[in-house]
Amino acid sequence: MFKSAQLYKEELNQKYIETWYQPKYMYYSGAGNREISIADNNFDRHDFVCVNDKGEVTGYFSYHINWITKSIDSLGLISFINNNIILINDVIKHLIYLLDHVGINRIEFWAYADNPAVDGYEKLVKKIGGERIATLHQVEMLSDGKLHDMCVFEILHKNSEIARKHF
């Protein structure tokens, strides 16, 4: 279940710091790490933690929201456990909520092309009516010392309405 990350700052950052030297998490942090900075408001950035039934933080989801263009960008998503189906379901429900009830027009996010989660992102985006619109080559060097490509995904409200009628 999603909860406001402002209520879990310390636990969130403790879990995140524990990932810093684990290679599988390099796709979240990019070239380097710093603590997750949680704003003291929710005007143009929304931060959530996924909390299990024991009250433990199992994931983090954030994004920037532009109220003028009604668009979302800078999505951040990290799971602190394997196969975090609750987190993924909460993300899908939240994105649909943003499109259907908040009136968001466009959602954009980027992911490293060789991130094992990219296949899941492609399925998620397609399910909601979006698509992978570009691949940018050799964008950033990660902690493995290699240059990595970046995928750009986009979901437009007009396309998402059509797709959701079929699922």
mmCIF file of C-alpha atoms in Angstrom:
data_model
loop_
_atom_site.group_PDB
_atom_site.id
_atom_site.type_symbol
_atom_site.label_atom_id
_atom_site.label_comp_id
_atom_site.label_asym_id
_atom_site.label_seq_id
_atom_site.Cartn_x
_atom_site.Cartn_y
_atom_site.Cartn_z
ATOM 1 C CA MET A 1 0.000 0.000 0.000
ATOM 2 C CA PHE A 2 1.259 3.499 -0.838
ATOM 3 C CA LYS A 3 1.924 5.894 2.006
ATOM 4 C CA SER A 4 3.382 9.384 1.960
ATOM 5 C CA ALA A 5 7.181 9.080 1.927
ATOM 6 C CA GLN A 6 7.383 12.119 4.224
ATOM 7 C CA LEU A 7 6.219 9.829 7.035
ATOM 8 C CA TYR A 8 9.008 7.294 6.365
ATOM 9 C CA LYS A 9 12.067 9.439 5.518
ATOM 10 C CA GLU A 10 14.482 7.718 7.878
ATOM 11 C CA GLU A 11 13.450 4.147 7.074
ATOM 12 C CA LEU A 12 13.405 4.916 3.339
ATOM 13 C CA ASN A 13 16.914 6.346 3.361
ATOM 14 C CA GLN A 14 18.237 3.505 5.505
ATOM 15 C CA LYS A 15 16.860 0.974 2.993
ATOM 16 C CA TYR A 16 18.212 3.019 0.090
ATOM 17 C CA ILE A 17 21.713 3.411 1.567
ATOM 18 C CA GLU A 18 21.814 -0.377 1.959
ATOM 19 C CA THR A 19 21.537 -0.643 -1.857
ATOM 20 C CA TRP A 20 24.452 1.661 -2.710
ATOM 21 C CA TYR A 21 27.060 -1.059 -3.251
ATOM 22 C CA GLN A 22 24.803 -3.695 -4.756
ATOM 23 C CA PRO A 23 25.290 -3.832 -8.550
ATOM 24 C CA LYS A 24 21.643 -4.699 -9.275
ATOM 25 C CA TYR A 25 20.623 -1.248 -7.979
ATOM 26 C CA MET A 26 22.922 0.771 -10.267
ATOM 27 C CA TYR A 27 20.000 1.270 -12.658
ATOM 28 C CA TYR A 28 18.170 3.352 -10.058
ATOM 29 C CA SER A 29 20.997 5.527 -8.843
ATOM 30 C CA GLY A 30 22.784 6.159 -12.137
ATOM 31 C CA ALA A 31 26.360 7.378 -11.828
ATOM 32 C CA GLY A 32 26.325 7.955 -8.074
ATOM 33 C CA ASN A 33 24.326 7.919 -4.886
ATOM 34 C CA ARG A 34 23.026 10.406 -2.389
ATOM 35 C CA GLU A 35 20.240 10.155 0.118
ATOM 36 C CA ILE A 36 16.745 10.525 -1.240
ATOM 37 C CA SER A 37 15.625 14.090 -0.662
ATOM 38 C CA ILE A 38 11.971 14.230 0.291
ATOM 39 C CA ALA A 39 10.339 17.657 -0.022
ATOM 40 C CA ASP A 40 8.387 19.169 2.854
ATOM 41 C CA ASN A 41 5.384 19.618 0.537
ATOM 42 C CA ASN A 42 3.694 17.848 -2.368
ATOM 43 C CA PHE A 43 3.129 20.725 -4.770
ATOM 44 C CA ASP A 44 5.259 19.676 -7.729
ATOM 45 C CA ARG A 45 6.783 16.413 -6.545
ATOM 46 C CA HIS A 46 5.014 13.391 -5.129
ATOM 47 C CA ASP A 47 6.889 10.782 -3.093
ATOM 48 C CA PHE A 48 5.432 7.476 -1.915
ATOM 49 C CA VAL A 49 6.676 4.398 -0.141
ATOM 50 C CA CYS A 50 5.175 0.974 -0.560
ATOM 51 C CA VAL A 51 4.510 -0.501 2.873
ATOM 52 C CA ASN A 52 3.781 -4.176 3.545
ATOM 53 C CA ASP A 53 1.260 -5.482 6.080
ATOM 54 C CA LYS A 54 3.953 -5.352 8.798
ATOM 55 C CA GLY A 55 4.470 -1.619 8.203
ATOM 56 C CA GLU A 56 7.883 -2.120 6.564
ATOM 57 C CA VAL A 57 9.005 -0.062 3.577
ATOM 58 C CA THR A 58 9.420 -2.380 0.574
ATOM 59 C CA GLY A 59 9.691 0.179 -2.246
ATOM 60 C CA TYR A 60 9.715 3.813 -3.298
ATOM 61 C CA PHE A 61 7.903 5.659 -6.109
ATOM 62 C CA SER A 62 8.219 9.343 -6.984
ATOM 63 C CA TYR A 63 7.594 11.784 -9.810
ATOM 64 C CA HIS A 64 7.602 15.444 -10.733
ATOM 65 C CA ILE A 65 4.275 16.981 -11.744
ATOM 66 C CA ASN A 66 3.855 20.055 -13.939
ATOM 67 C CA TRP A 67 0.402 21.472 -13.234
ATOM 68 C CA ILE A 68 0.527 23.894 -16.198
ATOM 69 C CA THR A 69 1.069 21.207 -18.828
ATOM 70 C CA LYS A 70 -0.620 18.496 -16.748
ATOM 71 C CA SER A 71 2.383 16.256 -17.284
ATOM 72 C CA ILE A 72 4.431 13.863 -15.185
ATOM 73 C CA ASP A 73 8.166 13.231 -15.561
ATOM 74 C CA SER A 74 11.212 12.165 -13.556
ATOM 75 C CA LEU A 75 9.622 8.941 -12.340
ATOM 76 C CA GLY A 76 11.650 7.082 -9.776
ATOM 77 C CA LEU A 77 10.889 3.491 -8.841
ATOM 78 C CA ILE A 78 12.904 1.156 -6.642
ATOM 79 C CA SER A 79 11.963 -2.049 -4.880
ATOM 80 C CA PHE A 80 13.856 -3.204 -1.827
ATOM 81 C CA ILE A 81 12.577 -6.779 -2.184
ATOM 82 C CA ASN A 82 12.399 -9.177 -5.133
ATOM 83 C CA ASN A 83 9.138 -9.663 -7.027
ATOM 84 C CA ASN A 84 7.397 -6.748 -5.312
ATOM 85 C CA ILE A 85 3.994 -7.278 -6.929
ATOM 86 C CA ILE A 86 2.297 -4.948 -4.422
ATOM 87 C CA LEU A 87 4.556 -2.072 -5.496
ATOM 88 C CA ILE A 88 3.949 -2.687 -9.214
ATOM 89 C CA ASN A 89 0.172 -2.955 -8.726
ATOM 90 C CA ASP A 90 0.170 0.255 -6.679
ATOM 91 C CA VAL A 91 2.174 2.052 -9.395
ATOM 92 C CA ILE A 92 -0.246 0.902 -12.126
ATOM 93 C CA LYS A 93 -3.285 1.942 -10.082
ATOM 94 C CA HIS A 94 -1.697 5.302 -9.280
ATOM 95 C CA LEU A 95 -0.781 6.057 -12.899
ATOM 96 C CA ILE A 96 -4.320 5.206 -14.011
ATOM 97 C CA TYR A 97 -5.669 7.415 -11.217
ATOM 98 C CA LEU A 98 -3.491 10.307 -12.420
ATOM 99 C CA LEU A 99 -4.712 9.891 -15.988
ATOM 100 C CA ASP A 100 -8.402 9.302 -15.224
ATOM 101 C CA HIS A 101 -9.104 11.399 -12.138
ATOM 102 C CA VAL A 102 -6.419 14.048 -11.839
ATOM 103 C CA GLY A 103 -6.522 14.868 -15.548
ATOM 104 C CA ILE A 104 -2.868 14.250 -16.325
ATOM 105 C CA ASN A 105 -2.291 14.575 -20.061
ATOM 106 C CA ARG A 106 1.145 13.003 -20.432
ATOM 107 C CA ILE A 107 3.516 10.753 -18.494
ATOM 108 C CA GLU A 108 7.158 10.418 -19.510
ATOM 109 C CA PHE A 109 9.922 8.376 -17.957
ATOM 110 C CA TRP A 110 13.357 7.078 -18.825
ATOM 111 C CA ALA A 111 15.075 3.805 -17.947
ATOM 112 C CA TYR A 112 18.443 2.278 -18.737
ATOM 113 C CA ALA A 113 17.998 -0.057 -21.708
ATOM 114 C CA ASP A 114 19.775 -2.991 -20.079
ATOM 115 C CA ASN A 115 17.931 -2.679 -16.782
ATOM 116 C CA PRO A 116 16.277 -6.082 -16.216
ATOM 117 C CA ALA A 117 13.054 -4.199 -15.372
ATOM 118 C CA VAL A 118 12.727 -2.665 -18.869
ATOM 119 C CA ASP A 119 10.661 -5.600 -20.175
ATOM 120 C CA GLY A 120 8.223 -5.047 -17.315
ATOM 121 C CA TYR A 121 8.141 -1.306 -17.996
ATOM 122 C CA GLU A 122 7.318 -1.974 -21.644
ATOM 123 C CA LYS A 123 4.438 -4.267 -20.655
ATOM 124 C CA LEU A 124 3.166 -1.765 -18.087
ATOM 125 C CA VAL A 125 3.321 1.154 -20.515
ATOM 126 C CA LYS A 126 1.627 -0.810 -23.290
ATOM 127 C CA LYS A 127 -1.131 -1.946 -20.900
ATOM 128 C CA ILE A 128 -1.891 1.676 -20.035
ATOM 129 C CA GLY A 129 -1.738 2.844 -23.670
ATOM 130 C CA GLY A 130 1.793 4.174 -23.944
ATOM 131 C CA GLU A 131 4.876 3.203 -25.846
ATOM 132 C CA ARG A 132 8.650 3.268 -25.917
ATOM 133 C CA ILE A 133 9.325 6.320 -28.075
ATOM 134 C CA ALA A 134 13.121 6.414 -28.254
ATOM 135 C CA THR A 135 16.420 4.868 -27.348
ATOM 136 C CA LEU A 136 19.237 7.265 -26.587
ATOM 137 C CA HIS A 137 22.689 5.751 -26.982
ATOM 138 C CA GLN A 138 25.643 5.875 -24.592
ATOM 139 C CA VAL A 139 23.944 8.328 -22.258
ATOM 140 C CA GLU A 140 25.662 7.647 -18.960
ATOM 141 C CA MET A 141 28.485 5.661 -17.420
ATOM 142 C CA LEU A 142 27.272 3.617 -14.482
ATOM 143 C CA SER A 143 29.181 2.050 -11.625
ATOM 144 C CA ASP A 144 30.115 -0.919 -13.833
ATOM 145 C CA GLY A 145 32.335 1.423 -15.897
ATOM 146 C CA LYS A 146 30.275 0.987 -19.089
ATOM 147 C CA LEU A 147 28.271 3.504 -21.113
ATOM 148 C CA HIS A 148 24.578 2.663 -21.062
ATOM 149 C CA ASP A 149 21.708 3.420 -23.435
ATOM 150 C CA MET A 150 18.483 4.963 -22.192
ATOM 151 C CA CYS A 151 14.884 4.135 -23.208
ATOM 152 C CA VAL A 152 12.271 6.882 -23.233
ATOM 153 C CA PHE A 153 8.657 5.903 -22.513
ATOM 154 C CA GLU A 154 5.536 8.022 -22.966
ATOM 155 C CA ILE A 155 1.881 7.602 -22.044
ATOM 156 C CA LEU A 156 -0.634 10.064 -23.473
ATOM 157 C CA HIS A 157 -4.058 10.375 -21.874
ATOM 158 C CA LYS A 158 -5.905 10.097 -25.185
ATOM 159 C CA ASN A 159 -4.200 6.760 -25.935
ATOM 160 C CA SER A 160 -4.555 5.442 -22.410
ATOM 161 C CA GLU A 161 -8.338 5.740 -22.460
ATOM 162 C CA ILE A 162 -8.539 3.506 -25.508
ATOM 163 C CA ALA A 163 -6.132 0.896 -24.108
ATOM 164 C CA ARG A 164 -7.858 0.634 -20.720
ATOM 165 C CA LYS A 165 -11.200 -0.144 -22.327
ATOM 166 C CA HIS A 166 -9.656 -3.473 -23.312
ATOM 167 C CA PHE A 167 -8.260 -4.640 -19.949
#
